[in-house]
Every structure is written in structure tokens, then in C-alpha cells.
CSV table of C-alpha atoms in Angstrom, one decimal:
chain,number,residue,atom,x,y,z
A,174,MET,CA,32.5,-20.6,-0.6
A,175,SER,CA,33.3,-24.2,-1.6
A,176,LYS,CA,33.8,-23.0,-5.2
A,177,PHE,CA,36.7,-20.8,-4.2
A,178,TRP,CA,38.4,-22.8,-1.4
A,179,SER,CA,39.3,-26.5,-1.1
A,180,LYS,CA,38.5,-28.9,1.7
A,181,ASN,CA,42.1,-28.8,3.0
A,182,SER,CA,42.1,-25.0,3.2
A,183,HIS,CA,44.2,-23.0,5.6
A,184,LEU,CA,42.5,-21.9,8.9
A,185,SER,CA,42.7,-18.2,7.8
A,186,GLN,CA,40.7,-19.2,4.7
A,187,LYS,CA,38.0,-20.7,6.8
A,188,VAL,CA,37.8,-17.7,9.2
A,189,ILE,CA,37.7,-15.1,6.4
A,190,GLY,CA,35.3,-17.2,4.4
A,191,THR,CA,33.0,-17.4,7.4
A,192,LEU,CA,33.3,-13.6,8.0
A,193,ILE,CA,32.4,-12.9,4.4
A,194,LEU,CA,29.5,-15.3,4.6
A,195,TYR,CA,28.2,-13.7,7.8
A,196,PHE,CA,28.5,-10.1,6.4
A,197,SER,CA,26.7,-11.3,3.2
A,198,LEU,CA,23.9,-13.2,4.8
A,199,SER,CA,23.2,-10.5,7.5
A,200,ALA,CA,23.1,-7.8,4.9
A,201,VAL,CA,20.5,-9.7,2.8
A,202,VAL,CA,18.5,-10.7,5.9
A,203,TYR,CA,18.4,-7.0,7.0
A,204,ILE,CA,17.2,-5.8,3.6
A,205,PHE,CA,14.2,-8.1,3.7
A,206,ALA,CA,13.5,-8.3,7.4
A,207,TYR,CA,14.1,-4.8,8.8
A,208,PRO,CA,13.3,-2.1,6.3
A,209,ASP,CA,12.1,0.2,9.1
A,210,PHE,CA,15.4,1.9,10.1
A,211,VAL,CA,16.5,5.4,9.0
A,212,PRO,CA,20.2,5.9,9.8
A,213,ASN,CA,21.5,9.3,10.9
A,214,LYS,CA,23.3,11.0,8.1
A,215,SER,CA,26.3,11.7,10.3
A,216,ILE,CA,27.3,8.0,10.4
A,217,PHE,CA,27.5,7.7,6.6
A,218,TRP,CA,31.1,8.7,6.2
A,219,PRO,CA,32.5,6.9,9.2
A,220,SER,CA,30.7,3.7,8.2
A,221,LEU,CA,32.0,4.0,4.6
A,222,ILE,CA,35.6,4.5,5.8
A,223,ILE,CA,35.4,1.6,8.3
A,224,SER,CA,33.9,-0.7,5.6
A,225,LEU,CA,36.4,0.4,3.0
A,226,GLY,CA,39.3,-0.2,5.5
A,227,ILE,CA,38.0,-3.7,6.4
A,228,CYS,CA,37.4,-4.6,2.7
A,229,LEU,CA,40.8,-3.4,1.6
A,230,THR,CA,42.5,-5.3,4.4
A,231,LEU,CA,40.6,-8.5,3.4
A,232,VAL,CA,41.4,-8.1,-0.3
A,233,ILE,CA,45.1,-7.4,0.4
A,234,PHE,CA,45.3,-10.4,2.8
A,235,VAL,CA,43.6,-12.7,0.4
A,236,ALA,CA,45.7,-11.5,-2.6
A,237,LYS,CA,48.9,-12.1,-0.6
A,238,SER,CA,47.8,-15.5,0.6
A,239,LEU,CA,46.9,-16.6,-3.0
A,240,ASN,CA,50.1,-15.2,-4.4
A,241,ASN,CA,52.3,-16.9,-1.7
A,242,LYS,CA,50.4,-20.2,-2.3
A,243,LYS,CA,49.3,-20.3,1.3
A,244,TRP,CA,45.7,-20.5,0.1
A,245,LYS,CA,44.5,-23.0,-2.4
A,246,THR,CA,41.6,-22.6,-4.7
A,247,THR,CA,39.4,-25.5,-5.7
A,248,LYS,CA,40.0,-27.4,-9.0
A,249,GLU,CA,36.8,-25.9,-10.3
A,250,PHE,CA,37.9,-22.3,-9.7
A,251,SER,CA,41.3,-23.1,-11.1
A,252,SER,CA,39.8,-24.3,-14.3
A,253,TYR,CA,38.0,-21.1,-14.9
A,254,GLY,CA,39.1,-19.1,-17.9
A,255,LEU,CA,40.8,-15.7,-17.7
A,256,ILE,CA,37.6,-13.7,-18.2
A,257,LYS,CA,35.7,-15.6,-15.5
A,258,LYS,CA,38.6,-15.3,-13.0
A,259,THR,CA,39.0,-11.6,-13.8
A,260,THR,CA,35.3,-11.0,-13.3
A,261,ALA,CA,35.4,-12.9,-10.0
A,262,TYR,CA,38.4,-11.0,-8.8
A,263,LEU,CA,36.9,-7.6,-9.7
A,264,THR,CA,33.3,-8.2,-8.5
A,265,LEU,CA,33.9,-10.0,-5.3
A,266,PRO,CA,35.7,-7.0,-3.5
A,267,ILE,CA,32.8,-4.7,-4.6
A,268,PHE,CA,30.2,-7.2,-3.3
A,269,ILE,CA,32.2,-7.7,0.0
A,270,PHE,CA,32.5,-3.9,0.4
A,271,LEU,CA,28.8,-3.4,-0.1
A,272,THR,CA,27.8,-6.1,2.4
A,273,ILE,CA,30.2,-4.9,5.0
A,274,TRP,CA,28.9,-1.3,4.5
A,275,LEU,CA,25.3,-2.4,4.9
A,276,ASN,CA,26.3,-4.0,8.2
A,277,PHE,CA,28.0,-0.9,9.5
A,278,TYR,CA,25.6,1.7,8.2
A,279,TYR,CA,22.3,-0.1,8.7
A,280,LEU,CA,22.4,-3.3,10.7
A,281,ALA,CA,24.7,-2.5,13.6
A,282,PRO,CA,23.2,1.0,14.2
A,283,ARG,CA,19.7,-0.6,14.0
A,284,ILE,CA,20.6,-3.2,16.6
A,285,ILE,CA,22.1,-0.5,18.9
A,286,THR,CA,19.1,1.7,18.4
A,287,SER,CA,16.6,-1.1,19.2
A,288,TYR,CA,18.3,-1.6,22.6
A,289,THR,CA,19.3,2.0,23.5
A,290,GLY,CA,16.8,4.2,21.6
A,291,GLU,CA,14.2,6.3,23.3
A,292,GLU,CA,10.5,6.3,22.3
A,293,SER,CA,9.4,9.4,20.5
A,294,TYR,CA,6.9,10.6,17.8
A,295,ARG,CA,6.8,13.2,15.1
A,296,LEU,CA,4.4,14.4,12.4
A,297,ASP,CA,5.2,13.8,8.8
A,298,THR,CA,3.5,14.0,5.4
A,299,ALA,CA,2.9,10.6,3.7
A,300,THR,CA,1.6,9.1,0.5
A,301,ALA,CA,0.0,5.7,0.3
A,302,GLN,CA,1.5,3.3,-2.2
A,303,LYS,CA,0.5,0.0,-3.7
A,304,ASN,CA,3.7,-2.0,-4.5
A,305,TYR,CA,4.0,-4.1,-7.7
A,306,GLY,CA,6.6,-6.5,-8.9
A,307,ARG,CA,8.1,-9.9,-8.0
A,308,HIS,CA,10.6,-8.5,-5.5
A,309,LYS,CA,8.4,-6.4,-3.3
A,310,ILE,CA,8.7,-6.5,0.4
A,311,CYS,CA,5.0,-5.8,1.1
A,312,ASP,CA,1.8,-5.2,-0.9
A,313,PHE,CA,1.1,-1.8,0.6
A,314,SER,CA,3.3,0.9,2.1
A,315,ILE,CA,3.5,4.5,2.8
A,316,LYS,CA,6.1,6.9,1.5
A,317,LEU,CA,7.2,9.4,4.2
A,318,HIS,CA,8.3,12.8,2.9
A,319,THR,CA,10.8,13.9,5.6
A,320,THR,CA,11.7,10.5,7.2
A,321,LYS,CA,13.4,8.6,4.4
A,322,SER,CA,16.4,6.5,3.6
A,323,PHE,CA,17.7,4.3,0.8
A,324,LEU,CA,16.3,1.1,2.2
A,325,PHE,CA,13.5,2.4,4.3
A,326,LYS,CA,9.9,1.1,3.6
A,327,PHE,CA,7.1,1.1,6.1
A,328,CYS,CA,4.5,-1.6,5.2
A,329,THR,CA,0.8,-1.1,5.8
A,330,ASN,CA,-2.3,-3.2,5.1
A,331,ALA,CA,-5.0,-3.0,2.5
A,332,ILE,CA,-7.4,-1.3,4.8
A,333,PHE,CA,-5.0,1.5,5.6
A,334,TYR,CA,-4.3,1.9,1.9
A,335,ALA,CA,-8.0,2.0,1.0
A,336,GLN,CA,-8.8,4.6,3.6
A,337,SER,CA,-5.9,6.8,2.6
A,338,PRO,CA,-6.4,9.8,0.3
A,339,LYS,CA,-4.7,9.7,-3.1
A,340,GLU,CA,-2.7,12.8,-2.4
A,341,ASN,CA,-0.5,13.6,0.6
A,342,PHE,CA,-1.8,13.3,4.2
A,343,GLN,CA,-0.5,13.8,7.7
A,344,VAL,CA,0.7,10.9,9.8
A,345,LYS,CA,2.0,10.6,13.3
A,346,ILE,CA,5.2,8.4,13.3
A,347,HIS,CA,6.1,6.5,16.5
A,348,THR,CA,9.8,6.0,16.6
A,349,LYS,CA,12.6,4.6,18.7
A,350,GLU,CA,15.5,7.1,18.3
A,351,SER,CA,19.2,7.2,19.1
A,352,PRO,CA,22.1,9.2,17.9
A,353,LEU,CA,22.7,6.5,15.2
A,354,GLY,CA,19.2,6.8,13.7
A,355,LEU,CA,15.6,5.9,14.2
A,356,ILE,CA,13.3,2.9,13.9
A,357,VAL,CA,9.8,3.6,12.8
A,358,THR,CA,7.6,1.4,15.1
A,359,ARG,CA,4.1,2.5,14.2
A,360,VAL,CA,2.4,5.0,11.9
A,361,ASP,CA,-1.1,6.5,12.7
A,362,ARG,CA,-3.1,9.1,10.9
A,363,ALA,CA,-2.6,12.5,12.4
A,364,ARG,CA,-5.8,13.8,14.1
């Protein structure tokens, strides 16, 4: 944030900068630490609308504050050329919206589900996968066919992968469920 705001910044700059930093860090931490949550599809639109409202409010407030000279940018940001500034002004709201949305669609419902959810289980069809690449969350995972979400990944170990058939197989999924979604806590082979 120091690239965009100076040391003698207004209190509102510090508060909004801290909020944006919180939303950004918590979204990134969630993606890597808790890929076991499947949100209920019914919370998609409310979370999208809430996130869009918060993002638009922040963008309008920041734009007015910069325009009224209440907020001051750093010398480094002020020295940016037109293309760099335009890119920052266009991409930052999109980034802020996405991080706020991840918090309202994934993180907050997951936290609520972890405290208020009820233990349950269900049967599902799965496929074992070996994950490749630099940015993988785990080496081995299973792909569930009916329990799925954009960020969902259930990690397994090499033994589970080696003992799994190459085609689809039945699994028993242990979950913690609430009206907001479900957390997959354990996966066993169906007997």
C-alpha cells in the first residue's frame, strides 16, 4: 500500500488500505489453506451483489477523496505515466472486487459452516488425480463428480492414489453441512 499512499495520509486512507489488505490476504490464504469448502449455489448472487456494492462504494469514495485532494498519493505513484496510472485505476477495482467476493462467497460461509454445520455423509463418484505443475496445492487429489466447486480440491496421499482404480469409483464423503455450504472433512472408499 505504501506505493499508493504517503506517510502523512488521511485516517480514511489507512482504514480503507487496511480493509483492502485484509480482504486480499484472507482471500489468498483461503485459496491455499482451505480448498475443502463447497458453497451453496443459492448464496452466489447475494454474495456477488454485496461484494459489488462494497467495491463500488470503496471506488467512489477513493475517487472522490483523490479528486478533492483529501488523499495524497506517494511521489512514486505520482511519477507514473498515463498508461501505468490508467492500468492501476482499471485493474485495482477488479482485484478488490474479486477478493471481497471470495471473502463473502467462500471464506465467511466456510467459517460459519465450520462452527454451525452438522456432521453428515453422502456417496459420490470420484476419480483419483495426480497433480502436476508449480502451483499445485497437493500432489494427489480426488475429483468428485457431484460435489464440486470452483476452488474445491480434496487432497489425498500417494497410497490412496495408488490403490484407486484408473476409472471412476464410489466414495463416502464425510461432511459438515449448513445452509451456506459444506466442508468435506474426510473421504473413504464406499464399501
